[in-house]
Amino acid sequence: MEMKYKSENRQLTITLTGELDHHAAKGLMEAIDRCMEQNLPVKTLLDLGGLTFMDSSGIAVVLRAKRRMEALAGALVVVNIPRQAARVLETAGLDRYVDLI
Amino acid sequence: MKTKSTNYINLEFLSRSANEAFARGAAACFAAQLDPTLEELGDIKTAVSEAVTNAIVHAYPDSLGKIVMKARILDGDVLEITIRDWGRGIPDVDKARQPLYTTGGEERSGMGFTIMESFMDALTVRSGEGKGTRVTMRRRIVPRRVSR
């Protein structure tokens, strides 16, 4: 699991690559928290295009990122969602709470 | 009635989170002989990941323990996967199967059983407090070729 980010004009783009499971989730959540605290974005794009696998741990990661953005009075948008990850997010009904593109 | 299997594997591993990827990868490799689509393979990997993660997080929260994964090919192109642990057990299985119910950490969403049910054709959970849990999942792989 690899995370990269760039921040421009208080828009943060976080790009994930690899497999997102319980083994990777805790460290990833902490890394996203630190990234948001350092950059104080008003909008965060969470780019899942590089994920080769995601289980329900990804739901927890997305929901925590959303809560962090709400605490900053900002917005979270999840983009480039691979088919397998989309099936997991749809099964959880996450499209009702988070912008999934 | 006992169901006849045409092939099987048994894998035993320690409840370390690093083994989640190993277990779902092994299940996918075994399932490949049924010629599944990529989507079917993704569903199987996801369901196995959920079951193994549940065992790691909930069965052995403060220690390391044994997990056994058994996969079988049954008549009719049915894949059966059983994940067994000898941990704490689930006090109330019906409650645990409810969406969003979790006693795990912040990295758990409470959607594990819901995903297993949605991504597989059948799910059975048997558990006893202090005795462990056995999760059995079945998925029929629709044949894509005339002959195998």
PDB file of N, CA and C in Angstrom, chain B residues 49-136:
ATOM      1  N   SER B  49     -11.140 -12.154   2.452  1.00  0.00           N
ATOM      2  CA  SER B  49     -10.439 -11.124   3.223  1.00  0.00           C
ATOM      3  C   SER B  49     -11.259 -10.710   4.444  1.00  0.00           C
ATOM      4  N   GLU B  50     -12.572 -10.587   4.246  1.00  0.00           N
ATOM      5  CA  GLU B  50     -13.446 -10.205   5.361  1.00  0.00           C
ATOM      6  C   GLU B  50     -13.461 -11.285   6.447  1.00  0.00           C
ATOM      7  N   ALA B  51     -13.594 -12.541   6.030  1.00  0.00           N
ATOM      8  CA  ALA B  51     -13.681 -13.633   7.006  1.00  0.00           C
ATOM      9  C   ALA B  51     -12.372 -13.781   7.784  1.00  0.00           C
ATOM     10  N   VAL B  52     -11.250 -13.711   7.075  1.00  0.00           N
ATOM     11  CA  VAL B  52      -9.944 -13.866   7.733  1.00  0.00           C
ATOM     12  C   VAL B  52      -9.673 -12.670   8.652  1.00  0.00           C
ATOM     13  N   THR B  53     -10.029 -11.477   8.206  1.00  0.00           N
ATOM     14  CA  THR B  53      -9.822 -10.291   9.049  1.00  0.00           C
ATOM     15  C   THR B  53     -10.658 -10.381  10.318  1.00  0.00           C
ATOM     16  N   ASN B  54     -11.909 -10.851  10.193  1.00  0.00           N
ATOM     17  CA  ASN B  54     -12.739 -11.050  11.389  1.00  0.00           C
ATOM     18  C   ASN B  54     -12.049 -11.975  12.386  1.00  0.00           C
ATOM     19  N   ALA B  55     -11.480 -13.066  11.886  1.00  0.00           N
ATOM     20  CA  ALA B  55     -10.803 -14.012  12.780  1.00  0.00           C
ATOM     21  C   ALA B  55      -9.596 -13.351  13.455  1.00  0.00           C
ATOM     22  N   ILE B  56      -8.847 -12.582  12.688  1.00  0.00           N
ATOM     23  CA  ILE B  56      -7.646 -11.931  13.236  1.00  0.00           C
ATOM     24  C   ILE B  56      -8.025 -10.884  14.282  1.00  0.00           C
ATOM     25  N   VAL B  57      -9.051 -10.071  13.979  1.00  0.00           N
ATOM     26  CA  VAL B  57      -9.402  -8.947  14.851  1.00  0.00           C
ATOM     27  C   VAL B  57     -10.221  -9.417  16.063  1.00  0.00           C
ATOM     28  N   HIS B  58     -11.199 -10.294  15.811  1.00  0.00           N
ATOM     29  CA  HIS B  58     -12.164 -10.612  16.870  1.00  0.00           C
ATOM     30  C   HIS B  58     -11.867 -11.919  17.615  1.00  0.00           C
ATOM     31  N   ALA B  59     -11.346 -12.919  16.919  1.00  0.00           N
ATOM     32  CA  ALA B  59     -11.126 -14.205  17.592  1.00  0.00           C
ATOM     33  C   ALA B  59      -9.929 -14.133  18.537  1.00  0.00           C
ATOM     34  N   TYR B  60      -8.894 -13.434  18.071  1.00  0.00           N
ATOM     35  CA  TYR B  60      -7.658 -13.368  18.867  1.00  0.00           C
ATOM     36  C   TYR B  60      -7.251 -11.902  19.082  1.00  0.00           C
ATOM     37  N   PRO B  61      -8.044 -11.125  19.837  1.00  0.00           N
ATOM     38  CA  PRO B  61      -7.766  -9.690  19.953  1.00  0.00           C
ATOM     39  C   PRO B  61      -6.468  -9.371  20.695  1.00  0.00           C
ATOM     40  N   ASP B  62      -6.082 -10.216  21.637  1.00  0.00           N
ATOM     41  CA  ASP B  62      -4.909  -9.899  22.461  1.00  0.00           C
ATOM     42  C   ASP B  62      -3.789 -10.920  22.315  1.00  0.00           C
ATOM     43  N   SER B  63      -3.914 -11.786  21.326  1.00  0.00           N
ATOM     44  CA  SER B  63      -2.897 -12.838  21.190  1.00  0.00           C
ATOM     45  C   SER B  63      -2.855 -13.290  19.732  1.00  0.00           C
ATOM     46  N   LEU B  64      -1.961 -14.221  19.459  1.00  0.00           N
ATOM     47  CA  LEU B  64      -1.916 -14.827  18.129  1.00  0.00           C
ATOM     48  C   LEU B  64      -2.470 -16.237  18.227  1.00  0.00           C
ATOM     49  N   GLY B  65      -3.204 -16.655  17.221  1.00  0.00           N
ATOM     50  CA  GLY B  65      -3.780 -17.993  17.252  1.00  0.00           C
ATOM     51  C   GLY B  65      -3.823 -18.613  15.869  1.00  0.00           C
ATOM     52  N   LYS B  66      -4.384 -19.799  15.837  1.00  0.00           N
ATOM     53  CA  LYS B  66      -4.406 -20.587  14.593  1.00  0.00           C
ATOM     54  C   LYS B  66      -5.674 -20.304  13.785  1.00  0.00           C
ATOM     55  N   ILE B  67      -5.475 -20.109  12.481  1.00  0.00           N
ATOM     56  CA  ILE B  67      -6.605 -20.001  11.544  1.00  0.00           C
ATOM     57  C   ILE B  67      -6.402 -21.062  10.472  1.00  0.00           C
ATOM     58  N   VAL B  68      -7.468 -21.774  10.142  1.00  0.00           N
ATOM     59  CA  VAL B  68      -7.399 -22.766   9.065  1.00  0.00           C
ATOM     60  C   VAL B  68      -8.397 -22.378   7.978  1.00  0.00           C
ATOM     61  N   MET B  69      -7.906 -22.328   6.751  1.00  0.00           N
ATOM     62  CA  MET B  69      -8.786 -22.084   5.601  1.00  0.00           C
ATOM     63  C   MET B  69      -8.845 -23.359   4.769  1.00  0.00           C
ATOM     64  N   LYS B  70     -10.058 -23.833   4.533  1.00  0.00           N
ATOM     65  CA  LYS B  70     -10.249 -25.000   3.681  1.00  0.00           C
ATOM     66  C   LYS B  70     -11.072 -24.569   2.470  1.00  0.00           C
ATOM     67  N   ALA B  71     -10.611 -24.914   1.300  1.00  0.00           N
ATOM     68  CA  ALA B  71     -11.370 -24.605   0.087  1.00  0.00           C
ATOM     69  C   ALA B  71     -11.636 -25.907  -0.641  1.00  0.00           C
ATOM     70  N   ARG B  72     -12.879 -26.058  -1.146  1.00  0.00           N
ATOM     71  CA  ARG B  72     -13.247 -27.285  -1.865  1.00  0.00           C
ATOM     72  C   ARG B  72     -13.983 -26.924  -3.141  1.00  0.00           C
ATOM     73  N   ILE B  73     -13.779 -27.762  -4.152  1.00  0.00           N
ATOM     74  CA  ILE B  73     -14.607 -27.683  -5.362  1.00  0.00           C
ATOM     75  C   ILE B  73     -15.665 -28.775  -5.238  1.00  0.00           C
ATOM     76  N   LEU B  74     -16.918 -28.368  -5.248  1.00  0.00           N
ATOM     77  CA  LEU B  74     -18.017 -29.326  -5.133  1.00  0.00           C
ATOM     78  C   LEU B  74     -18.650 -29.545  -6.499  1.00  0.00           C
ATOM     79  N   ASP B  75     -19.397 -30.625  -6.605  1.00  0.00           N
ATOM     80  CA  ASP B  75     -20.114 -30.905  -7.862  1.00  0.00           C
ATOM     81  C   ASP B  75     -20.949 -29.702  -8.273  1.00  0.00           C
ATOM     82  N   GLY B  76     -20.990 -29.433  -9.561  1.00  0.00           N
ATOM     83  CA  GLY B  76     -21.784 -28.309 -10.055  1.00  0.00           C
ATOM     84  C   GLY B  76     -21.016 -27.004 -10.073  1.00  0.00           C
ATOM     85  N   ASP B  77     -19.672 -27.094 -10.129  1.00  0.00           N
ATOM     86  CA  ASP B  77     -18.827 -25.895 -10.199  1.00  0.00           C
ATOM     87  C   ASP B  77     -19.046 -24.951  -9.023  1.00  0.00           C
ATOM     88  N   VAL B  78     -19.208 -25.543  -7.850  1.00  0.00           N
ATOM     89  CA  VAL B  78     -19.410 -24.735  -6.639  1.00  0.00           C
ATOM     90  C   VAL B  78     -18.108 -24.695  -5.842  1.00  0.00           C
ATOM     91  N   LEU B  79     -17.705 -23.487  -5.495  1.00  0.00           N
ATOM     92  CA  LEU B  79     -16.538 -23.285  -4.635  1.00  0.00           C
ATOM     93  C   LEU B  79     -17.028 -23.105  -3.207  1.00  0.00           C
ATOM     94  N   GLU B  80     -16.485 -23.883  -2.289  1.00  0.00           N
ATOM     95  CA  GLU B  80     -16.817 -23.732  -0.873  1.00  0.00           C
ATOM     96  C   GLU B  80     -15.550 -23.370  -0.109  1.00  0.00           C
ATOM     97  N   ILE B  81     -15.628 -22.316   0.679  1.00  0.00           N
ATOM     98  CA  ILE B  81     -14.474 -21.887   1.474  1.00  0.00           C
ATOM     99  C   ILE B  81     -14.893 -21.816   2.934  1.00  0.00           C
ATOM    100  N   THR B  82     -14.109 -22.449   3.798  1.00  0.00           N
ATOM    101  CA  THR B  82     -14.369 -22.426   5.237  1.00  0.00           C
ATOM    102  C   THR B  82     -13.183 -21.779   5.948  1.00  0.00           C
ATOM    103  N   ILE B  83     -13.479 -20.809   6.799  1.00  0.00           N
ATOM    104  CA  ILE B  83     -12.459 -20.166   7.627  1.00  0.00           C
ATOM    105  C   ILE B  83     -12.773 -20.538   9.073  1.00  0.00           C
ATOM    106  N   ARG B  84     -11.820 -21.186   9.739  1.00  0.00           N
ATOM    107  CA  ARG B  84     -12.048 -21.698  11.099  1.00  0.00           C
ATOM    108  C   ARG B  84     -11.015 -21.102  12.039  1.00  0.00           C
ATOM    109  N   ASP B  85     -11.484 -20.648  13.207  1.00  0.00           N
ATOM    110  CA  ASP B  85     -10.541 -20.235  14.261  1.00  0.00           C
ATOM    111  C   ASP B  85     -10.948 -20.887  15.567  1.00  0.00           C
ATOM    112  N   TRP B  86     -10.064 -20.821  16.543  1.00  0.00           N
ATOM    113  CA  TRP B  86     -10.317 -21.423  17.862  1.00  0.00           C
ATOM    114  C   TRP B  86     -10.225 -20.330  18.943  1.00  0.00           C
ATOM    115  N   GLY B  87     -10.723 -19.146  18.582  1.00  0.00           N
ATOM    116  CA  GLY B  87     -10.613 -17.983  19.466  1.00  0.00           C
ATOM    117  C   GLY B  87     -11.808 -17.800  20.377  1.00  0.00           C
ATOM    118  N   ARG B  88     -12.131 -16.533  20.654  1.00  0.00           N
ATOM    119  CA  ARG B  88     -13.137 -16.196  21.671  1.00  0.00           C
ATOM    120  C   ARG B  88     -14.551 -16.613  21.319  1.00  0.00           C
ATOM    121  N   GLY B  89     -14.825 -16.670  20.021  1.00  0.00           N
ATOM    122  CA  GLY B  89     -16.197 -16.971  19.606  1.00  0.00           C
ATOM    123  C   GLY B  89     -17.063 -15.725  19.597  1.00  0.00           C
ATOM    124  N   ILE B  90     -18.224 -15.841  18.960  1.00  0.00           N
ATOM    125  CA  ILE B  90     -19.146 -14.704  18.840  1.00  0.00           C
ATOM    126  C   ILE B  90     -20.342 -14.968  19.748  1.00  0.00           C
ATOM    127  N   PRO B  91     -20.579 -14.106  20.756  1.00  0.00           N
ATOM    128  CA  PRO B  91     -21.686 -14.353  21.697  1.00  0.00           C
ATOM    129  C   PRO B  91     -23.052 -14.357  21.017  1.00  0.00           C
ATOM    130  N   ASP B  92     -23.260 -13.470  20.051  1.00  0.00           N
ATOM    131  CA  ASP B  92     -24.571 -13.359  19.393  1.00  0.00           C
ATOM    132  C   ASP B  92     -24.333 -13.225  17.876  1.00  0.00           C
ATOM    133  N   VAL B  93     -24.424 -14.348  17.174  1.00  0.00           N
ATOM    134  CA  VAL B  93     -24.103 -14.361  15.739  1.00  0.00           C
ATOM    135  C   VAL B  93     -25.075 -13.487  14.952  1.00  0.00           C
ATOM    136  N   ASP B  94     -26.379 -13.572  15.287  1.00  0.00           N
ATOM    137  CA  ASP B  94     -27.368 -12.762  14.549  1.00  0.00           C
ATOM    138  C   ASP B  94     -27.051 -11.271  14.665  1.00  0.00           C
ATOM    139  N   LYS B  95     -26.662 -10.839  15.840  1.00  0.00           N
ATOM    140  CA  LYS B  95     -26.319  -9.421  16.063  1.00  0.00           C
ATOM    141  C   LYS B  95     -25.056  -9.062  15.275  1.00  0.00           C
ATOM    142  N   ALA B  96     -24.074  -9.956  15.302  1.00  0.00           N
ATOM    143  CA  ALA B  96     -22.810  -9.695  14.601  1.00  0.00           C
ATOM    144  C   ALA B  96     -23.011  -9.584  13.096  1.00  0.00           C
ATOM    145  N   ARG B  97     -24.045 -10.254  12.581  1.00  0.00           N
ATOM    146  CA  ARG B  97     -24.293 -10.219  11.129  1.00  0.00           C
ATOM    147  C   ARG B  97     -25.056  -8.973  10.692  1.00  0.00           C
ATOM    148  N   GLN B  98     -25.507  -8.166  11.648  1.00  0.00           N
ATOM    149  CA  GLN B  98     -26.213  -6.929  11.293  1.00  0.00           C
ATOM    150  C   GLN B  98     -25.238  -5.937  10.651  1.00  0.00           C
ATOM    151  N   PRO B  99     -25.665  -5.242   9.576  1.00  0.00           N
ATOM    152  CA  PRO B  99     -24.793  -4.226   8.966  1.00  0.00           C
ATOM    153  C   PRO B  99     -24.405  -3.156   9.982  1.00  0.00           C
ATOM    154  N   LEU B 100     -23.157  -2.736   9.904  1.00  0.00           N
ATOM    155  CA  LEU B 100     -22.575  -1.653  10.718  1.00  0.00           C
ATOM    156  C   LEU B 100     -22.305  -2.046  12.166  1.00  0.00           C
ATOM    157  N   TYR B 101     -22.627  -3.304  12.547  1.00  0.00           N
ATOM    158  CA  TYR B 101     -22.307  -3.732  13.908  1.00  0.00           C
ATOM    159  C   TYR B 101     -20.847  -4.144  13.972  1.00  0.00           C
ATOM    160  N   THR B 102     -20.097  -3.534  14.895  1.00  0.00           N
ATOM    161  CA  THR B 102     -18.708  -3.947  15.060  1.00  0.00           C
ATOM    162  C   THR B 102     -18.259  -3.726  16.489  1.00  0.00           C
ATOM    163  N   THR B 103     -17.381  -4.615  16.940  1.00  0.00           N
ATOM    164  CA  THR B 103     -16.709  -4.418  18.220  1.00  0.00           C
ATOM    165  C   THR B 103     -15.217  -4.227  17.969  1.00  0.00           C
ATOM    166  N   GLY B 104     -14.876  -4.049  16.684  1.00  0.00           N
ATOM    167  CA  GLY B 104     -13.473  -3.892  16.307  1.00  0.00           C
ATOM    168  C   GLY B 104     -13.014  -2.451  16.447  1.00  0.00           C
ATOM    169  N   GLY B 105     -11.802  -2.191  15.999  1.00  0.00           N
ATOM    170  CA  GLY B 105     -11.237  -0.850  16.109  1.00  0.00           C
ATOM    171  C   GLY B 105     -11.782   0.077  15.044  1.00  0.00           C
ATOM    172  N   GLU B 106     -11.187   1.264  14.979  1.00  0.00           N
ATOM    173  CA  GLU B 106     -11.688   2.284  14.062  1.00  0.00           C
ATOM    174  C   GLU B 106     -11.473   1.891  12.602  1.00  0.00           C
ATOM    175  N   GLU B 107     -10.556   0.930  12.368  1.00  0.00           N
ATOM    176  CA  GLU B 107     -10.308   0.525  10.989  1.00  0.00           C
ATOM    177  C   GLU B 107     -11.298  -0.533  10.502  1.00  0.00           C
ATOM    178  N   ARG B 108     -12.285  -0.873  11.356  1.00  0.00           N
ATOM    179  CA  ARG B 108     -13.338  -1.809  10.949  1.00  0.00           C
ATOM    180  C   ARG B 108     -14.634  -1.035  10.733  1.00  0.00           C
ATOM    181  N   SER B 109     -15.409  -1.477   9.744  1.00  0.00           N
ATOM    182  CA  SER B 109     -16.617  -0.729   9.387  1.00  0.00           C
ATOM    183  C   SER B 109     -17.898  -1.428   9.829  1.00  0.00           C
ATOM    184  N   GLY B 110     -17.809  -2.684  10.253  1.00  0.00           N
ATOM    185  CA  GLY B 110     -19.009  -3.426  10.608  1.00  0.00           C
ATOM    186  C   GLY B 110     -19.762  -3.961   9.398  1.00  0.00           C
ATOM    187  N   MET B 111     -19.093  -3.980   8.244  1.00  0.00           N
ATOM    188  CA  MET B 111     -19.751  -4.431   7.013  1.00  0.00           C
ATOM    189  C   MET B 111     -19.229  -5.788   6.536  1.00  0.00           C
ATOM    190  N   GLY B 112     -18.384  -6.427   7.329  1.00  0.00           N
ATOM    191  CA  GLY B 112     -17.739  -7.668   6.893  1.00  0.00           C
ATOM    192  C   GLY B 112     -18.726  -8.765   6.517  1.00  0.00           C
ATOM    193  N   PHE B 113     -19.661  -9.098   7.422  1.00  0.00           N
ATOM    194  CA  PHE B 113     -20.611 -10.172   7.136  1.00  0.00           C
ATOM    195  C   PHE B 113     -21.563  -9.776   6.002  1.00  0.00           C
ATOM    196  N   THR B 114     -21.941  -8.499   5.957  1.00  0.00           N
ATOM    197  CA  THR B 114     -22.822  -8.036   4.882  1.00  0.00           C
ATOM    198  C   THR B 114     -22.162  -8.244   3.519  1.00  0.00           C
ATOM    199  N   ILE B 115     -20.871  -7.945   3.442  1.00  0.00           N
ATOM    200  CA  ILE B 115     -20.148  -8.131   2.177  1.00  0.00           C
ATOM    201  C   ILE B 115     -20.007  -9.617   1.847  1.00  0.00           C
ATOM    202  N   MET B 116     -19.709 -10.427   2.854  1.00  0.00           N
ATOM    203  CA  MET B 116     -19.628 -11.882   2.598  1.00  0.00           C
ATOM    204  C   MET B 116     -20.958 -12.396   2.048  1.00  0.00           C
ATOM    205  N   GLU B 117     -22.071 -11.959   2.647  1.00  0.00           N
ATOM    206  CA  GLU B 117     -23.399 -12.399   2.188  1.00  0.00           C
ATOM    207  C   GLU B 117     -23.699 -11.910   0.779  1.00  0.00           C
ATOM    208  N   SER B 118     -23.307 -10.679   0.488  1.00  0.00           N
ATOM    209  CA  SER B 118     -23.618 -10.085  -0.816  1.00  0.00           C
ATOM    210  C   SER B 118     -22.761 -10.664  -1.932  1.00  0.00           C
ATOM    211  N   PHE B 119     -21.521 -10.984  -1.625  1.00  0.00           N
ATOM    212  CA  PHE B 119     -20.580 -11.387  -2.669  1.00  0.00           C
ATOM    213  C   PHE B 119     -20.558 -12.902  -2.900  1.00  0.00           C
ATOM    214  N   MET B 120     -21.132 -13.674  -1.969  1.00  0.00           N
ATOM    215  CA  MET B 120     -21.173 -15.126  -2.139  1.00  0.00           C
ATOM    216  C   MET B 120     -22.637 -15.555  -2.219  1.00  0.00           C
ATOM    217  N   ASP B 121     -22.869 -16.814  -2.648  1.00  0.00           N
ATOM    218  CA  ASP B 121     -24.252 -17.297  -2.790  1.00  0.00           C
ATOM    219  C   ASP B 121     -24.833 -17.736  -1.448  1.00  0.00           C
ATOM    220  N   ALA B 122     -23.981 -18.237  -0.554  1.00  0.00           N
ATOM    221  CA  ALA B 122     -24.462 -18.731   0.742  1.00  0.00           C
ATOM    222  C   ALA B 122     -23.411 -18.490   1.807  1.00  0.00           C
ATOM    223  N   LEU B 123     -23.881 -18.189   3.011  1.00  0.00           N
ATOM    224  CA  LEU B 123     -22.973 -17.941   4.144  1.00  0.00           C
ATOM    225  C   LEU B 123     -23.542 -18.605   5.392  1.00  0.00           C
ATOM    226  N   THR B 124     -22.722 -19.415   6.048  1.00  0.00           N
ATOM    227  CA  THR B 124     -23.113 -20.033   7.315  1.00  0.00           C
ATOM    228  C   THR B 124     -22.080 -19.666   8.370  1.00  0.00           C
ATOM    229  N   VAL B 125     -22.558 -19.229   9.539  1.00  0.00           N
ATOM    230  CA  VAL B 125     -21.653 -18.870  10.638  1.00  0.00           C
ATOM    231  C   VAL B 125     -22.032 -19.693  11.859  1.00  0.00           C
ATOM    232  N   ARG B 126     -21.075 -20.486  12.349  1.00  0.00           N
ATOM    233  CA  ARG B 126     -21.306 -21.260  13.571  1.00  0.00           C
ATOM    234  C   ARG B 126     -20.242 -20.841  14.577  1.00  0.00           C
ATOM    235  N   SER B 127     -20.668 -20.540  15.780  1.00  0.00           N
ATOM    236  CA  SER B 127     -19.718 -20.031  16.765  1.00  0.00           C
ATOM    237  C   SER B 127     -20.134 -20.433  18.162  1.00  0.00           C
ATOM    238  N   GLY B 128     -19.150 -20.624  19.024  1.00  0.00           N
ATOM    239  CA  GLY B 128     -19.416 -20.895  20.432  1.00  0.00           C
ATOM    240  C   GLY B 128     -18.447 -20.084  21.271  1.00  0.00           C
ATOM    241  N   GLU B 129     -18.955 -19.466  22.336  1.00  0.00           N
ATOM    242  CA  GLU B 129     -18.076 -18.643  23.176  1.00  0.00           C
ATOM    243  C   GLU B 129     -16.954 -19.492  23.754  1.00  0.00           C
ATOM    244  N   GLY B 130     -15.728 -19.032  23.533  1.00  0.00           N
ATOM    245  CA  GLY B 130     -14.554 -19.748  24.015  1.00  0.00           C
ATOM    246  C   GLY B 130     -14.156 -20.935  23.155  1.00  0.00           C
ATOM    247  N   LYS B 131     -14.936 -21.213  22.122  1.00  0.00           N
ATOM    248  CA  LYS B 131     -14.654 -22.385  21.285  1.00  0.00           C
ATOM    249  C   LYS B 131     -14.196 -21.999  19.882  1.00  0.00           C
ATOM    250  N   GLY B 132     -14.525 -20.802  19.456  1.00  0.00           N
ATOM    251  CA  GLY B 132     -14.115 -20.369  18.124  1.00  0.00           C
ATOM    252  C   GLY B 132     -15.274 -20.249  17.163  1.00  0.00           C
ATOM    253  N   THR B 133     -14.932 -19.971  15.920  1.00  0.00           N
ATOM    254  CA  THR B 133     -15.943 -19.673  14.899  1.00  0.00           C
ATOM    255  C   THR B 133     -15.581 -20.370  13.594  1.00  0.00           C
ATOM    256  N   ARG B 134     -16.631 -20.849  12.920  1.00  0.00           N
ATOM    257  CA  ARG B 134     -16.462 -21.457  11.602  1.00  0.00           C
ATOM    258  C   ARG B 134     -17.383 -20.717  10.624  1.00  0.00           C
ATOM    259  N   VAL B 135     -16.757 -20.089   9.619  1.00  0.00           N
ATOM    260  CA  VAL B 135     -17.510 -19.371   8.585  1.00  0.00           C
ATOM    261  C   VAL B 135     -17.399 -20.172   7.290  1.00  0.00           C
ATOM    262  N   THR B 136     -18.530 -20.559   6.723  1.00  0.00           N
ATOM    263  CA  THR B 136     -18.531 -21.327   5.477  1.00  0.00           C
ATOM    264  C   THR B 136     -19.278 -20.545   4.403  1.00  0.00           C
TER     265      THR B 136
END
